């Protein structure tokens, strides 16, 4: 905010949704000044569309967030919670208060979240846990998987889907690498005179980056739509081993 009047072009990179943060009015109109924005987030309507394709009768959405991570709360937790509630989905935050004690807090809160989900979804077939871009949260994948019962754990951060079992089952979001590449294109367009920063709409990676761990999918009985599998850049097989990396099939993957 203190630098709005500078004339040197600025491109944001690996920063969360500028509209939700109030840095720009909307996604389709440029800033009118020297700033061009890209977003590390998907739009909320797109996120919900993917979640409802995965779970057409979605009833519960538990959103795991670090309460001290303001950008994650304001752009990745509250917006999707508000939109889901408007659709009749019981969306609620599982909010860590002390990042240094995240594991212990999650171990206490997650069983309560699962119990809440069982009220309207006894078999946990129409419920999802949703991890935001909070480092203190996704560093606790072993704990989250341990206490999530049969509820699939998804993430907005593709890097949270990894080899092995300490992984989210699926990610639907934007990787740091993809966002950085888009920001580099914005910068190149400005430097070569093809675009003016003030005229550029918010850069959003589309379609999203997706990653799948079939070991975790099997553990919770989640069926992955074939379209998701086709689009996934990273895929880990039923043993948690890499089968596709950066879109390329890995020898020996199954």
JSON list of N, CA and C in Angstrom, two decimals, residues 150 169 213-222 238:
[
{"chain": "A", "resi": 150, "resn": "UNK", "atom": "N", "xyz": [-11.95, -42.01, 7.94]},
{"chain": "A", "resi": 150, "resn": "UNK", "atom": "CA", "xyz": [-12.11, -42.33, 6.52]},
{"chain": "A", "resi": 150, "resn": "UNK", "atom": "C", "xyz": [-12.33, -41.08, 5.67]},
{"chain": "A", "resi": 169, "resn": "UNK", "atom": "N", "xyz": [-4.36, -37.05, -0.03]},
{"chain": "A", "resi": 169, "resn": "UNK", "atom": "CA", "xyz": [-4.77, -37.97, -1.08]},
{"chain": "A", "resi": 169, "resn": "UNK", "atom": "C", "xyz": [-4.84, -37.27, -2.44]},
{"chain": "A", "resi": 213, "resn": "UNK", "atom": "N", "xyz": [-2.34, -39.26, -4.75]},
{"chain": "A", "resi": 213, "resn": "UNK", "atom": "CA", "xyz": [-1.65, -40.37, -4.11]},
{"chain": "A", "resi": 213, "resn": "UNK", "atom": "C", "xyz": [-2.65, -41.51, -3.98]},
{"chain": "A", "resi": 214, "resn": "UNK", "atom": "N", "xyz": [-2.52, -42.54, -4.84]},
{"chain": "A", "resi": 214, "resn": "UNK", "atom": "CA", "xyz": [-3.48, -43.63, -4.85]},
{"chain": "A", "resi": 214, "resn": "UNK", "atom": "C", "xyz": [-3.34, -44.53, -3.63]},
{"chain": "A", "resi": 215, "resn": "UNK", "atom": "N", "xyz": [-2.21, -44.49, -2.95]},
{"chain": "A", "resi": 215, "resn": "UNK", "atom": "CA", "xyz": [-2.08, -45.23, -1.71]},
{"chain": "A", "resi": 215, "resn": "UNK", "atom": "C", "xyz": [-3.03, -44.67, -0.67]},
{"chain": "A", "resi": 216, "resn": "UNK", "atom": "N", "xyz": [-3.08, -43.35, -0.57]},
{"chain": "A", "resi": 216, "resn": "UNK", "atom": "CA", "xyz": [-3.99, -42.71, 0.37]},
{"chain": "A", "resi": 216, "resn": "UNK", "atom": "C", "xyz": [-5.44, -42.86, -0.09]},
{"chain": "A", "resi": 217, "resn": "UNK", "atom": "N", "xyz": [-5.68, -42.82, -1.40]},
{"chain": "A", "resi": 217, "resn": "UNK", "atom": "CA", "xyz": [-7.03, -43.00, -1.91]},
{"chain": "A", "resi": 217, "resn": "UNK", "atom": "C", "xyz": [-7.58, -44.37, -1.52]},
{"chain": "A", "resi": 218, "resn": "UNK", "atom": "N", "xyz": [-6.73, -45.40, -1.66]},
{"chain": "A", "resi": 218, "resn": "UNK", "atom": "CA", "xyz": [-7.15, -46.76, -1.30]},
{"chain": "A", "resi": 218, "resn": "UNK", "atom": "C", "xyz": [-7.41, -46.86, 0.20]},
{"chain": "A", "resi": 219, "resn": "UNK", "atom": "N", "xyz": [-6.61, -46.17, 0.99]},
{"chain": "A", "resi": 219, "resn": "UNK", "atom": "CA", "xyz": [-6.74, -46.27, 2.45]},
{"chain": "A", "resi": 219, "resn": "UNK", "atom": "C", "xyz": [-8.08, -45.72, 2.94]},
{"chain": "A", "resi": 220, "resn": "UNK", "atom": "N", "xyz": [-8.62, -44.72, 2.24]},
{"chain": "A", "resi": 220, "resn": "UNK", "atom": "CA", "xyz": [-9.89, -44.11, 2.68]},
{"chain": "A", "resi": 220, "resn": "UNK", "atom": "C", "xyz": [-11.05, -44.48, 1.76]},
{"chain": "A", "resi": 221, "resn": "UNK", "atom": "N", "xyz": [-10.80, -45.34, 0.76]},
{"chain": "A", "resi": 221, "resn": "UNK", "atom": "CA", "xyz": [-11.86, -45.78, -0.13]},
{"chain": "A", "resi": 221, "resn": "UNK", "atom": "C", "xyz": [-12.37, -44.70, -1.06]},
{"chain": "A", "resi": 222, "resn": "UNK", "atom": "N", "xyz": [-11.49, -43.79, -1.48]},
{"chain": "A", "resi": 222, "resn": "UNK", "atom": "CA", "xyz": [-11.91, -42.70, -2.35]},
{"chain": "A", "resi": 222, "resn": "UNK", "atom": "C", "xyz": [-11.71, -43.07, -3.82]},
{"chain": "A", "resi": 238, "resn": "UNK", "atom": "N", "xyz": [-0.45, -47.18, -5.87]},
{"chain": "A", "resi": 238, "resn": "UNK", "atom": "CA", "xyz": [-1.07, -47.74, -4.67]},
{"chain": "A", "resi": 238, "resn": "UNK", "atom": "C", "xyz": [-0.06, -48.09, -3.59]}
]
